[in-house]
Every structure is written in C-alpha cells, then in structure tokens.
Amino acid sequence: MSTCDGKQDEFLKNEYILNLNELIMTRNYVYKEKAYQKYKITDLSVKKSNTYVRNIYEEDGKIFTHKHGYPQFYTQIVFEKGKPEIFMMTVLNDEKGLSKISTCKKIEKFDNES
C-alpha cells in the first residue's frame, strides 16, 4: 500500500508493506518539513524519515499488528484485505475505539517468487 495520506500529518512518502507469508508489516515514511518540525520540538529522537517493522496476524478477514502497549491500554494498526483504508484501534480496559489514520491511493499485490 503506497501513496498513503495521513489524517494528522503530511508525508513525502508513506507506505505500508504487508508480507502475509512472513507475517510482518514494514512501514516506510518521510515527513514533510512542517510535520517533522512539529514533532522535533517535543521529541529529539524523531527522524525525518524512518522504517519500522511490526509482527502481524490475520483474524476475521482483517490484518492486525501485534498489540503495542500494556494489557489495560494498547494500540494496533488494522487493515482489511483489498481496502485502501488503514485504522488505529485503541483499547482501554476492554473498551475499543477505531479511527481511520490513512487512506492509500495504490494497493499492489505480489505473488511469491518461485
């Protein structure tokens, strides 16, 4: 999934690569200068461009990243196969909230190489 917008931030590059064989998600992004400066003011560890990898799993036709946080409060990124929207699920004491964080303009499927 590439050319993904951000609901709060602007990016020069924002893509999500889901490898369903290895069950990993790779996110590559580059902030636009304004967004980068906004985060750099409060967090010196922020990078203008970054890549991170998360483990994923499938459940009920959706793809979830593994839980990030504590048992009482955690977040997960949620994808639906074949759909361009990306959601963030936030769970606090078993109360779930779902918000759209991005819509991707391009979805590409790759088959296994033989």
mmCIF file of C-alpha atoms in Angstrom:
data_model
loop_
_atom_site.group_PDB
_atom_site.id
_atom_site.type_symbol
_atom_site.label_atom_id
_atom_site.label_comp_id
_atom_site.label_asym_id
_atom_site.label_seq_id
_atom_site.Cartn_x
_atom_site.Cartn_y
_atom_site.Cartn_z
ATOM 1 C CA MET A 1 0.000 0.000 0.000
ATOM 2 C CA SER A 2 1.610 3.220 -1.085
ATOM 3 C CA THR A 3 0.887 6.900 -1.573
ATOM 4 C CA CYS A 4 -0.946 6.876 1.762
ATOM 5 C CA ASP A 5 -2.148 10.157 3.187
ATOM 6 C CA GLY A 6 -2.000 10.919 6.870
ATOM 7 C CA LYS A 7 -5.018 12.245 8.715
ATOM 8 C CA GLN A 8 -2.868 14.383 11.040
ATOM 9 C CA ASP A 9 0.457 14.747 9.217
ATOM 10 C CA GLU A 10 1.780 15.339 5.738
ATOM 11 C CA PHE A 11 4.309 12.975 4.215
ATOM 12 C CA LEU A 12 6.632 12.973 1.236
ATOM 13 C CA LYS A 13 6.439 9.174 1.394
ATOM 14 C CA ASN A 14 4.138 6.929 3.427
ATOM 15 C CA GLU A 15 3.829 3.241 2.570
ATOM 16 C CA TYR A 16 2.888 0.010 4.301
ATOM 17 C CA ILE A 17 4.206 -3.333 3.055
ATOM 18 C CA LEU A 18 2.369 -6.403 4.368
ATOM 19 C CA ASN A 19 4.154 -9.724 3.996
ATOM 20 C CA LEU A 20 1.471 -12.302 4.764
ATOM 21 C CA ASN A 21 3.900 -15.223 4.332
ATOM 22 C CA GLU A 22 6.322 -13.970 6.982
ATOM 23 C CA LEU A 23 3.579 -12.165 8.960
ATOM 24 C CA ILE A 24 5.354 -8.815 9.121
ATOM 25 C CA MET A 25 4.396 -5.247 8.257
ATOM 26 C CA THR A 26 7.035 -2.746 7.176
ATOM 27 C CA ARG A 27 6.218 0.947 7.210
ATOM 28 C CA ASN A 28 8.429 3.436 5.359
ATOM 29 C CA TYR A 29 7.765 7.133 5.715
ATOM 30 C CA VAL A 30 9.295 10.565 5.199
ATOM 31 C CA TYR A 31 7.682 13.574 6.893
ATOM 32 C CA LYS A 32 7.213 16.855 5.090
ATOM 33 C CA GLU A 33 9.276 19.569 6.772
ATOM 34 C CA LYS A 34 6.351 21.158 8.679
ATOM 35 C CA ALA A 35 5.266 17.851 10.260
ATOM 36 C CA TYR A 36 8.867 16.940 11.086
ATOM 37 C CA GLN A 37 9.479 20.262 12.859
ATOM 38 C CA LYS A 38 6.216 19.881 14.833
ATOM 39 C CA TYR A 39 7.386 16.577 16.348
ATOM 40 C CA LYS A 40 11.048 17.541 16.661
ATOM 41 C CA ILE A 41 10.114 20.348 19.092
ATOM 42 C CA THR A 42 8.883 17.877 21.722
ATOM 43 C CA ASP A 43 10.879 14.733 20.880
ATOM 44 C CA LEU A 44 14.519 14.924 19.841
ATOM 45 C CA SER A 45 14.514 11.261 18.811
ATOM 46 C CA VAL A 46 12.096 11.939 15.897
ATOM 47 C CA LYS A 47 13.612 11.267 12.488
ATOM 48 C CA LYS A 48 12.504 12.914 9.264
ATOM 49 C CA SER A 49 12.461 9.516 7.558
ATOM 50 C CA ASN A 50 12.097 6.141 9.196
ATOM 51 C CA THR A 51 11.292 2.482 8.659
ATOM 52 C CA TYR A 52 9.812 0.183 11.242
ATOM 53 C CA VAL A 53 8.700 -3.429 11.248
ATOM 54 C CA ARG A 54 5.847 -4.994 13.250
ATOM 55 C CA ASN A 55 4.567 -8.539 13.503
ATOM 56 C CA ILE A 56 1.065 -9.052 12.106
ATOM 57 C CA TYR A 57 -1.672 -11.682 12.214
ATOM 58 C CA GLU A 58 -4.946 -12.334 10.417
ATOM 59 C CA GLU A 59 -8.302 -12.653 12.143
ATOM 60 C CA ASP A 60 -11.846 -12.497 10.708
ATOM 61 C CA GLY A 61 -10.673 -11.161 7.336
ATOM 62 C CA LYS A 62 -8.641 -8.358 8.902
ATOM 63 C CA ILE A 63 -4.935 -7.933 9.439
ATOM 64 C CA PHE A 64 -3.726 -6.638 12.816
ATOM 65 C CA THR A 65 -0.324 -5.599 14.084
ATOM 66 C CA HIS A 66 0.570 -7.163 17.408
ATOM 67 C CA LYS A 67 -0.565 -5.195 20.442
ATOM 68 C CA HIS A 68 1.620 -2.241 21.367
ATOM 69 C CA GLY A 69 1.315 -1.136 24.988
ATOM 70 C CA TYR A 70 0.063 -2.715 28.193
ATOM 71 C CA PRO A 71 -2.728 -5.218 28.850
ATOM 72 C CA GLN A 72 -5.073 -2.448 30.089
ATOM 73 C CA PHE A 73 -4.172 0.014 27.295
ATOM 74 C CA TYR A 74 -2.812 -0.862 23.868
ATOM 75 C CA THR A 75 -2.985 0.095 20.213
ATOM 76 C CA GLN A 76 -2.968 -1.878 16.969
ATOM 77 C CA ILE A 77 -2.941 -0.931 13.305
ATOM 78 C CA VAL A 78 -5.808 -2.614 11.420
ATOM 79 C CA PHE A 79 -6.035 -3.378 7.682
ATOM 80 C CA GLU A 80 -8.802 -5.022 5.672
ATOM 81 C CA LYS A 81 -7.619 -7.063 2.712
ATOM 82 C CA GLY A 82 -8.117 -5.252 -0.577
ATOM 83 C CA LYS A 83 -9.283 -1.995 1.024
ATOM 84 C CA PRO A 84 -7.272 1.230 0.991
ATOM 85 C CA GLU A 85 -8.143 2.491 4.490
ATOM 86 C CA ILE A 86 -5.866 1.960 7.481
ATOM 87 C CA PHE A 87 -7.235 2.194 11.023
ATOM 88 C CA MET A 88 -5.807 2.537 14.510
ATOM 89 C CA MET A 89 -7.565 0.517 17.183
ATOM 90 C CA THR A 90 -7.137 1.778 20.726
ATOM 91 C CA VAL A 91 -8.213 -0.413 23.633
ATOM 92 C CA LEU A 92 -8.567 0.867 27.190
ATOM 93 C CA ASN A 93 -9.913 -1.548 29.803
ATOM 94 C CA ASP A 94 -11.583 -3.651 27.069
ATOM 95 C CA GLU A 95 -13.299 -0.570 25.542
ATOM 96 C CA LYS A 96 -12.332 -0.366 21.859
ATOM 97 C CA GLY A 97 -12.094 2.699 19.688
ATOM 98 C CA LEU A 98 -11.363 2.676 15.956
ATOM 99 C CA SER A 99 -10.179 5.673 13.955
ATOM 100 C CA LYS A 100 -9.042 5.992 10.368
ATOM 101 C CA ILE A 101 -5.407 7.077 10.193
ATOM 102 C CA SER A 102 -4.743 6.845 6.476
ATOM 103 C CA THR A 103 -6.127 6.117 3.019
ATOM 104 C CA CYS A 104 -3.786 4.694 0.404
ATOM 105 C CA LYS A 105 -4.117 5.542 -3.264
ATOM 106 C CA LYS A 106 -2.247 2.497 -4.502
ATOM 107 C CA ILE A 107 -2.611 -1.164 -3.495
ATOM 108 C CA GLU A 108 -0.259 -3.653 -5.101
ATOM 109 C CA LYS A 109 -0.290 -7.424 -4.686
ATOM 110 C CA PHE A 110 2.788 -9.504 -5.224
ATOM 111 C CA ASP A 111 2.889 -13.280 -5.592
ATOM 112 C CA ASN A 112 5.655 -15.424 -4.186
ATOM 113 C CA GLU A 113 8.701 -15.701 -6.366
ATOM 114 C CA SER A 114 9.428 -19.253 -7.476
#
